């Protein structure tokens, strides 16, 4: 693609290279403010026969050209950068990506509950697989640790440990083992090394390793026992990931040049937006995004401006479908399919989805298998993420704003299903504004913020996300399924009243359209908490959406009936209530 200096950033093109799909989004100034213009997409072409991701990007740009009538490619099929005198092309190009296999990584550090814990939180922001850990409590002999480096042939080694001003001899001994391991590997197979430990050791580590491999340094991720500093290390990790991928994924180095190095892990770009959105909110109110892809799932939680980001690089609904199914007992998956299915049938389904990730189910029973797969990936990722959340959020997940992203959300047969997927995975308490990221805006805007922060703010203010509606979760306690736990009355802006008796184990949707608000009164029975304490009624203003106002009375945790016939009826009833499908 053509390489030209950026003179201004009034037209921004953001690309996302996913495992299955490549998407592009165009932002431009309209009437003095940045606006989202349109998107284009095409299958990702990292695998044979193309083995060149730039081809998939060109196809996506061709789709964008057809949609907008704006020329993005020149006669040589290269991106026009910057905008031409005729108004073609863009001023800035940024990119996010989750394509490619997870980066094999060895983690080196001192204490599992201190430096290694912080380093893992940094690694959770990218698509990596920790294949081994060298630590102070490692009982292997020195030669065994060296053998581990040679055997695993990691693509990256991350070194953490040592508080500022602390002891350093133990960490340097571990780095020496990495040094010998790198020496024994062929030059083309040596891992890149990211150091995020005691800053006093940066020069020593660099001197030991830079003649063997590329060394990257970030500020100490755990400068004191009580304090973490993760964001600078996450930013440097993104650079290492970009360089590793550029070496192993065809066409990526050329795109990296066009993006002027502005290439970020998709999860990190989304996470930065979640962190930004959470800054004005007081704890314990939190914001969460769920991104479900073909190969991986990410969970980003923003709490008072702090980011808690977890990537599950092995849980997805396409190329990782089989791994998603085998990561849990078979019964946990089969219970979410009406009528159930055998383990052999489940494995066959996983293999089919892995081989044909773009398959659209043609029958209801096949669709329920897809729903169960989506739930499995999301719930597995949330379970991993929850372990890293602050204790108060683990005990009471009070998410006031939730976003679903990725094809299973944006391409759901009905937006109500996207809302149900979020509720099933998060099982929040209180009131949650559910939103759909149908055009993959969070990642695009998170990357665009690096070239023009104003664009991000203005696009967010113009409806980048699609509101599904407010969801209110009722804690039903020990009430039997089917008993009325609460009465709900919704009065819209025109004075039209909707009343419903909410039963334990049910989902209810009250009509309230997009951009509308209403007054909702909940009157729970004794012992039932509808959000204002057990048995206490209250009235609050709620916002509508393309689904409406959702009342979730399935309890926490959500429990399915043990009887298979009743369980099948319940699953079908939930889908009907949320989508009429």
XYZ file of C-alpha atoms in Angstrom:
581
model
C 0.000 0.000 0.000
C 1.219 3.502 -0.716
C 3.203 5.116 2.066
C 2.698 8.856 2.459
C 3.077 11.300 5.322
C -0.062 12.117 7.293
C -0.884 15.796 6.954
C -4.142 15.800 8.928
C -6.453 13.247 10.482
C -9.920 14.345 9.457
C -10.641 11.071 7.679
C -9.704 7.966 9.652
C -9.806 4.394 8.417
C -9.781 1.681 11.089
C -9.273 -1.964 10.161
C -9.744 -5.040 12.327
C -8.104 -8.286 11.251
C -10.014 -11.092 12.924
C -9.373 -14.794 12.606
C -12.344 -15.268 10.275
C -13.308 -11.761 9.123
C -11.502 -8.539 8.202
C -13.510 -5.349 8.786
C -12.864 -1.721 7.910
C -14.654 1.334 9.324
C -14.501 4.861 7.943
C -14.813 8.008 10.079
C -15.020 11.489 8.595
C -15.896 15.051 9.561
C -19.525 15.906 8.784
C -20.889 19.368 9.643
C -17.857 20.037 11.816
C -17.988 16.814 13.844
C -16.566 13.342 13.385
C -19.089 10.712 12.340
C -19.059 7.036 11.553
C -19.625 6.741 7.794
C -19.733 3.069 6.840
C -18.052 -0.314 7.113
C -16.897 -3.048 4.785
C -15.852 -6.611 5.446
C -14.410 -9.703 3.801
C -13.003 -13.063 4.888
C -9.549 -12.834 6.451
C -6.858 -14.190 4.133
C -4.101 -15.134 6.578
C -4.388 -18.832 5.689
C -3.662 -20.519 2.348
C -4.260 -20.119 -0.525
C -3.632 -16.381 0.009
C -1.399 -16.418 3.127
C -1.466 -12.627 2.902
C -3.762 -10.541 5.124
C -3.468 -7.521 2.835
C -5.630 -9.317 0.258
C -8.504 -9.609 2.741
C -8.092 -5.938 3.595
C -8.300 -4.979 -0.078
C -11.495 -7.002 -0.443
C -12.980 -5.287 2.619
C -11.976 -1.893 1.223
C -13.637 -2.829 -2.049
C -16.824 -3.525 -0.110
C -16.479 -0.135 1.595
C -16.009 1.566 -1.780
C -19.160 -0.081 -3.133
C -21.128 1.031 -0.069
C -19.989 4.658 0.050
C -18.968 5.440 -3.520
C -15.735 6.831 -2.073
C -12.575 5.549 -3.722
C -10.155 4.041 -1.195
C -7.760 2.183 -3.496
C -5.599 3.495 -6.317
C -5.061 1.857 -9.695
C -2.540 -0.535 -8.126
C -5.095 -1.598 -5.455
C -3.149 0.285 -2.776
C -4.696 2.351 -0.007
C -4.787 6.057 -0.888
C -3.060 7.833 1.987
C -3.491 10.757 2.709
C -6.761 12.021 1.194
C -6.283 13.062 -2.424
C -7.387 16.356 -3.926
C -10.437 14.508 -5.301
C -11.442 13.363 -1.801
C -10.360 9.751 -2.191
C -8.626 7.721 0.507
C -8.020 8.625 4.146
C -5.722 10.790 6.268
C -4.893 8.200 8.914
C -4.958 4.414 8.999
C -5.049 2.407 12.235
C -5.452 -1.301 12.737
C -6.427 -3.837 15.374
C -6.006 -7.570 15.071
C -6.787 -10.851 16.733
C -5.846 -13.049 13.769
C -3.110 -15.616 14.041
C -2.355 -18.342 16.542
C -1.701 -17.227 20.136
C 1.920 -16.252 20.666
C 3.806 -18.958 22.553
C 5.262 -17.291 25.625
C 7.494 -18.202 28.557
C 6.949 -16.102 31.666
C 9.914 -15.357 33.926
C 9.507 -13.809 37.367
C 9.990 -14.107 41.085
C 6.859 -14.579 43.212
C 3.591 -16.084 41.898
C 1.390 -13.712 43.900
C 3.375 -10.562 43.152
C 5.379 -10.004 39.954
C 4.076 -13.049 38.091
C 0.485 -12.142 38.926
C 0.979 -8.630 37.531
C 2.754 -9.977 34.449
C -0.137 -12.341 33.746
C -2.550 -9.434 33.959
C -0.445 -7.649 31.335
C -0.411 -10.746 29.121
C -4.187 -11.010 29.455
C -4.441 -7.955 27.192
C -3.138 -9.837 24.150
C -3.525 -13.145 22.364
C -0.758 -15.168 23.990
C -0.346 -18.686 25.327
C 1.916 -19.145 28.349
C 3.676 -22.454 27.707
C 5.965 -22.397 30.764
C 6.941 -20.303 33.762
C 10.389 -19.874 35.309
C 10.098 -18.579 38.853
C 11.879 -18.318 42.170
C 9.964 -21.328 43.511
C 10.775 -23.419 40.412
C 12.313 -26.678 41.688
C 13.863 -27.589 38.350
C 17.621 -27.519 38.047
C 19.281 -24.819 35.961
C 19.852 -27.134 33.007
C 16.195 -28.199 33.123
C 15.051 -24.596 32.935
C 17.344 -24.032 29.976
C 15.993 -27.195 28.339
C 12.465 -25.810 28.808
C 13.354 -22.723 26.769
C 14.821 -24.867 24.001
C 11.996 -27.431 24.039
C 9.120 -24.948 23.914
C 10.746 -22.701 21.309
C 8.741 -19.702 22.530
C 8.104 -16.723 20.298
C 8.280 -14.366 23.272
C 9.784 -14.353 26.765
C 8.350 -11.927 29.309
C 10.537 -11.077 32.300
C 8.993 -9.481 35.381
C 9.996 -9.140 38.999
C 11.864 -7.049 41.466
C 10.253 -4.041 43.075
C 11.953 -0.708 42.503
C 15.041 -0.605 44.682
C 14.677 -4.276 45.617
C 17.033 -7.223 45.342
C 17.973 -8.357 41.856
C 20.310 -11.361 41.985
C 17.546 -13.994 41.902
C 15.907 -12.467 38.833
C 19.199 -12.128 36.998
C 19.895 -15.821 37.590
C 16.651 -16.647 35.800
C 17.530 -14.250 32.967
C 20.845 -16.078 32.565
C 18.908 -19.284 31.913
C 16.941 -17.469 29.214
C 20.225 -16.209 27.762
C 21.662 -19.709 27.458
C 18.404 -21.034 26.029
C 18.418 -18.323 23.360
C 22.035 -19.108 22.504
C 21.183 -22.775 21.945
C 18.298 -21.984 19.599
C 18.857 -21.225 15.899
C 18.949 -17.429 15.358
C 15.692 -17.451 13.378
C 13.870 -19.255 16.230
C 14.997 -17.114 19.142
C 12.205 -15.421 21.112
C 11.810 -11.702 21.516
C 12.229 -10.654 25.146
C 10.032 -8.141 26.947
C 11.406 -6.883 30.278
C 8.934 -5.275 32.693
C 10.743 -5.683 36.011
C 12.978 -3.606 38.268
C 14.077 -0.652 36.132
C 17.562 -0.788 37.663
C 18.109 -4.047 35.774
C 17.056 -2.874 32.317
C 20.565 -2.113 31.096
C 21.952 -5.392 32.475
C 19.219 -7.448 30.842
C 19.675 -5.612 27.562
C 23.439 -6.149 27.652
C 22.979 -9.879 28.283
C 20.465 -10.514 25.525
C 20.621 -7.888 22.782
C 23.385 -9.680 20.882
C 21.131 -12.736 20.674
C 17.644 -11.354 20.125
C 15.429 -8.267 20.189
C 14.902 -6.868 23.696
C 12.016 -4.559 24.627
C 11.793 -2.673 27.913
C 8.739 -1.334 29.725
C 8.382 0.405 33.094
C 8.098 -1.957 36.043
C 4.622 -3.544 36.040
C 4.853 -4.031 39.833
C 6.998 -1.141 41.167
C 5.948 -1.814 44.781
C 4.274 -4.677 46.592
C 1.069 -2.625 46.897
C 0.952 -0.957 43.478
C 0.676 -2.093 39.853
C 1.450 -0.049 36.732
C 0.058 -2.181 33.923
C -0.825 0.215 31.103
C 2.746 1.105 29.995
C 3.635 -2.588 29.958
C 0.476 -3.379 27.984
C 1.451 -0.773 25.393
C 4.919 -2.273 24.993
C 3.454 -5.777 24.837
C 1.277 -4.603 21.946
C 4.441 -3.572 20.099
C 6.096 -6.951 20.694
C 2.957 -8.777 19.553
C 2.835 -6.603 16.444
C 6.461 -7.401 15.597
C 6.039 -11.142 16.192
C 2.942 -11.254 14.014
C 4.579 -9.184 11.275
C 7.256 -11.857 11.065
C 4.890 -14.817 10.833
C 1.745 -13.472 9.082
C 2.094 -12.680 5.397
C 1.353 -9.106 4.332
C 1.218 -7.725 7.872
C 4.534 -5.870 7.773
C 3.319 -3.862 4.767
C 0.093 -2.938 6.572
C 2.097 -2.006 9.648
C 4.028 0.513 7.572
C 0.823 2.041 6.213
C -0.533 2.286 9.766
C 2.690 3.947 10.898
C 2.972 1.362 13.662
C -0.563 2.024 14.945
C -1.450 -1.681 15.201
C -2.989 -2.947 18.435
C -4.463 -6.158 19.809
C -8.227 -5.904 19.342
C -8.862 -6.676 22.998
C -6.527 -3.920 24.193
C -8.132 -1.298 21.929
C -11.586 -2.273 23.187
C -10.322 -2.316 26.753
C -9.008 1.222 26.503
C -12.467 2.397 25.444
C -14.082 0.554 28.347
C -11.600 2.131 30.742
C -12.363 5.576 29.295
C -16.115 5.091 29.627
C -15.764 3.997 33.257
C -13.791 7.039 34.410
C -16.788 9.193 35.459
C -18.498 6.353 37.339
C -18.010 5.810 41.064
C -17.153 2.329 42.315
C -18.702 -0.224 42.513
C -20.464 0.687 39.249
C -18.624 -0.985 36.383
C -18.688 -1.144 32.592
C -18.050 -4.378 30.717
C -17.551 -5.462 27.131
C -17.701 -9.009 25.816
C -16.055 -9.727 22.470
C -16.739 -13.185 21.090
C -14.814 -14.267 18.031
C -14.041 -17.314 15.959
C -10.852 -18.157 17.856
C -10.929 -16.152 21.088
C -13.067 -14.317 23.611
C -12.165 -11.193 25.574
C -13.733 -9.627 28.649
C -12.919 -5.996 29.478
C -14.131 -4.431 32.720
C -13.719 -0.747 33.532
C -14.033 0.210 37.184
C -13.427 3.830 38.202
C -10.941 4.287 35.349
C -9.036 1.041 35.985
C -9.005 -1.662 33.318
C -9.365 -5.364 34.082
C -8.801 -7.143 30.772
C -8.818 -10.879 30.124
C -8.327 -12.631 26.802
C -9.232 -16.311 26.476
C -7.255 -17.131 23.303
C -8.583 -20.694 23.198
C -12.330 -20.062 23.557
C -14.267 -19.173 20.415
C -17.188 -20.275 18.262
C -15.342 -20.926 14.992
C -11.812 -22.260 14.690
C -11.728 -22.767 18.489
C -15.203 -24.328 18.731
C -13.965 -27.815 19.546
C -11.639 -26.499 22.233
C -14.528 -24.526 23.742
C -16.583 -27.712 23.987
C -13.787 -29.828 25.464
C -12.795 -27.171 28.017
C -15.823 -28.088 30.156
C -17.722 -31.234 31.126
C -19.967 -32.353 28.293
C -23.068 -32.129 30.482
C -22.612 -28.373 30.953
C -22.920 -27.850 27.202
C -25.631 -30.431 26.544
C -27.939 -29.000 29.226
C -28.351 -25.835 27.138
C -29.600 -27.767 24.092
C -33.315 -28.701 24.177
C -33.520 -32.474 24.043
C -29.803 -32.761 24.809
C -27.208 -34.473 22.641
C -24.583 -37.136 23.100
C -20.910 -36.412 23.584
C -20.178 -37.785 20.113
C -22.819 -35.490 18.600
C -21.358 -32.506 20.458
C -17.842 -33.263 19.210
C -19.115 -33.661 15.650
C -20.850 -30.297 15.953
C -17.645 -28.686 17.254
C -15.602 -30.116 14.390
C -18.149 -28.841 11.875
C -18.077 -25.325 13.324
C -14.285 -25.423 13.394
C -14.085 -26.411 9.738
C -16.868 -24.071 8.571
C -16.910 -21.073 10.957
C -19.217 -19.014 8.713
C -22.029 -21.588 8.751
C -25.516 -20.190 9.416
C -27.889 -22.677 11.095
C -30.916 -23.523 8.979
C -33.096 -25.196 11.600
C -34.146 -24.291 15.138
C -32.390 -27.263 16.746
C -29.120 -26.337 15.030
C -29.564 -22.758 16.210
C -29.904 -23.957 19.811
C -26.554 -25.741 19.467
C -25.041 -22.448 18.352
C -26.643 -20.659 21.308
C -25.156 -23.250 23.664
C -21.728 -22.847 22.061
C -21.918 -19.061 22.449
C -22.878 -19.458 26.109
C -20.019 -21.903 26.696
C -17.375 -19.578 25.267
C -18.713 -16.491 27.034
C -19.233 -18.146 30.395
C -15.811 -19.780 30.257
C -14.140 -16.436 29.510
C -16.131 -14.610 32.203
C -15.216 -17.303 34.723
C -11.505 -16.718 34.021
C -11.928 -12.953 34.092
C -13.899 -12.943 37.344
C -10.893 -14.322 39.226
C -9.023 -11.070 38.438
C -11.814 -8.683 39.426
C -11.849 -6.835 42.749
C -13.559 -8.937 45.460
C -16.598 -6.639 45.661
C -17.254 -7.027 41.921
C -16.793 -10.794 42.104
C -19.441 -11.028 44.803
C -21.860 -8.513 43.277
C -21.346 -7.929 39.524
C -22.976 -4.507 39.294
C -22.506 -3.669 35.623
C -24.377 -0.485 34.752
C -23.355 -0.619 31.073
C -22.583 -3.716 28.998
C -21.532 -4.108 25.363
C -21.587 -7.217 23.199
C -19.227 -7.349 20.212
C -18.271 -9.928 17.629
C -20.216 -11.773 14.939
C -22.370 -13.915 17.289
C -23.729 -10.675 18.744
C -23.902 -8.464 15.648
C -25.283 -11.233 13.400
C -27.683 -12.778 15.891
C -31.025 -13.675 14.328
C -32.656 -11.122 16.651
C -31.078 -8.442 18.884
C -32.942 -9.971 21.818
C -30.695 -13.010 21.508
C -27.624 -10.774 21.823
C -29.133 -9.346 25.022
C -29.794 -12.850 26.341
C -26.214 -13.945 25.624
C -24.909 -11.045 27.726
C -27.279 -11.752 30.606
C -26.467 -15.469 30.559
C -22.717 -14.835 30.627
C -22.511 -11.925 33.073
C -25.477 -12.699 35.329
C -25.408 -9.084 36.566
C -27.320 -7.644 39.496
C -29.256 -4.384 39.554
C -29.895 -2.470 36.349
C -27.706 -2.880 33.273
C -27.921 -0.888 30.032
C -27.314 -3.491 27.317
C -25.707 -2.357 24.052
C -24.731 -3.965 20.780
C -21.485 -3.096 19.014
C -22.849 -4.076 15.601
C -20.124 -2.261 13.620
C -17.185 -3.161 15.911
C -16.853 0.432 17.032
C -15.090 -0.121 20.365
C -11.944 -1.565 18.810
C -11.957 0.936 15.930
C -12.393 3.939 18.225
C -9.851 2.620 20.712
C -7.263 2.540 17.927
C -8.408 5.848 16.406
C -7.889 7.559 19.758
C -4.136 7.251 19.242
C -4.263 9.494 16.153
C -7.205 11.749 17.051
C -8.815 11.464 20.520
C -11.464 14.035 19.560
C -12.768 11.711 16.859
C -13.363 8.994 19.432
C -15.330 11.271 21.753
C -17.479 12.773 18.999
C -18.319 9.432 17.365
C -19.310 7.978 20.736
C -21.659 10.906 21.265
C -23.451 10.201 17.972
C -24.665 6.683 18.698
C -21.767 4.388 17.880
C -23.417 1.636 19.928
C -26.945 0.310 19.465
C -28.954 0.327 22.734
C -30.825 -2.918 23.301
C -32.564 -1.615 26.411
C -32.244 -1.654 30.182
C -32.202 -5.024 31.928
C -33.227 -5.377 35.576
C -32.165 -8.487 37.448
C -34.343 -9.822 40.258
C -32.788 -11.910 43.026
C -35.558 -14.421 43.641
C -34.133 -16.191 46.682
C -35.697 -19.562 47.526
C -38.929 -19.021 45.576
C -40.090 -21.994 43.510
C -40.000 -21.755 39.726
C -43.234 -20.430 38.262
C -44.356 -18.487 41.330
C -44.989 -14.756 40.920
C -42.069 -12.903 42.505
C -42.797 -9.369 41.368
C -45.307 -7.172 39.581
C -43.980 -4.716 37.011
C -45.674 -1.609 35.628
C -44.123 0.446 32.833
C -45.552 3.811 31.782
C -44.057 5.284 28.612
C -43.792 8.948 27.634
C -47.250 8.850 26.036
C -48.808 7.527 29.224
C -49.390 4.032 27.853
C -49.183 1.483 30.668
C -47.874 -2.091 30.481
C -48.334 -4.481 33.405
C -46.886 -7.943 33.893
C -46.652 -10.524 36.661
C -43.045 -11.684 36.753
C -42.563 -15.360 37.613
C -39.487 -16.997 39.086
C -37.304 -18.492 36.351
C -38.652 -16.238 33.600
C -37.515 -13.511 31.250
C -39.962 -10.714 30.443
C -39.682 -7.937 27.854
C -41.721 -4.749 28.229
C -42.115 -2.615 25.066
C -40.100 0.613 25.119
C -38.543 1.657 21.796
C -35.162 3.110 20.972
C -34.531 6.654 22.257
C -37.576 6.462 24.543
C -37.759 6.481 28.330
C -40.387 5.415 30.817
C -41.219 4.950 34.483
C -40.882 1.395 35.764
C -42.364 0.323 39.093
C -41.354 -3.027 40.559
C -43.216 -4.471 43.554
C -41.481 -7.645 44.751
C -42.959 -10.139 47.167
C -41.433 -10.605 50.605
C -37.861 -11.896 50.463
C -37.385 -11.026 46.790
C -34.876 -8.292 45.902
C -35.794 -6.351 42.767
C -32.936 -3.894 43.239
C -33.999 -1.918 46.305
C -33.643 -4.538 49.007
C -35.762 -7.617 49.836
C -39.474 -6.930 49.538
C -39.035 -3.211 48.847
C -40.854 -1.650 45.888
C -39.425 1.235 43.903
C -39.970 3.340 40.796
C -37.165 4.401 38.475
C -36.681 5.832 35.015
C -35.602 3.306 32.414
C -34.343 3.601 28.846
C -35.657 1.643 25.902
C -33.910 0.069 22.968
C -34.430 -2.188 19.994
C -35.389 -4.991 22.395
C -37.165 -3.075 25.177
C -36.979 -3.203 28.968
C -35.909 -6.666 30.117
C -36.731 -8.180 33.502
C -34.548 -11.174 34.368
C -36.105 -13.235 37.169
C -34.007 -16.370 36.661
C -32.123 -15.861 39.922
C -28.399 -15.837 40.557
C -26.794 -18.076 39.601
C -29.098 -19.019 36.749
C -30.396 -22.542 37.314
C -31.947 -24.794 34.681
C -34.656 -27.327 35.611
C -33.325 -30.816 36.268
C -36.150 -32.487 34.358
C -35.152 -32.656 30.692
C -38.649 -31.938 29.359
C -39.118 -28.885 31.571
C -35.584 -27.768 30.759
C -36.284 -27.874 27.018
C -39.511 -25.930 27.508
C -37.683 -23.324 29.607
C -34.925 -22.806 27.037
C -37.428 -22.391 24.217
C -39.528 -20.039 26.324
C -36.524 -17.775 27.053
C -35.674 -17.562 23.353
C -39.316 -16.846 22.481
C -39.623 -14.094 25.090
C -36.434 -12.391 23.885
C -36.852 -12.806 20.126
C -40.217 -14.386 19.196
C -38.211 -17.012 17.308
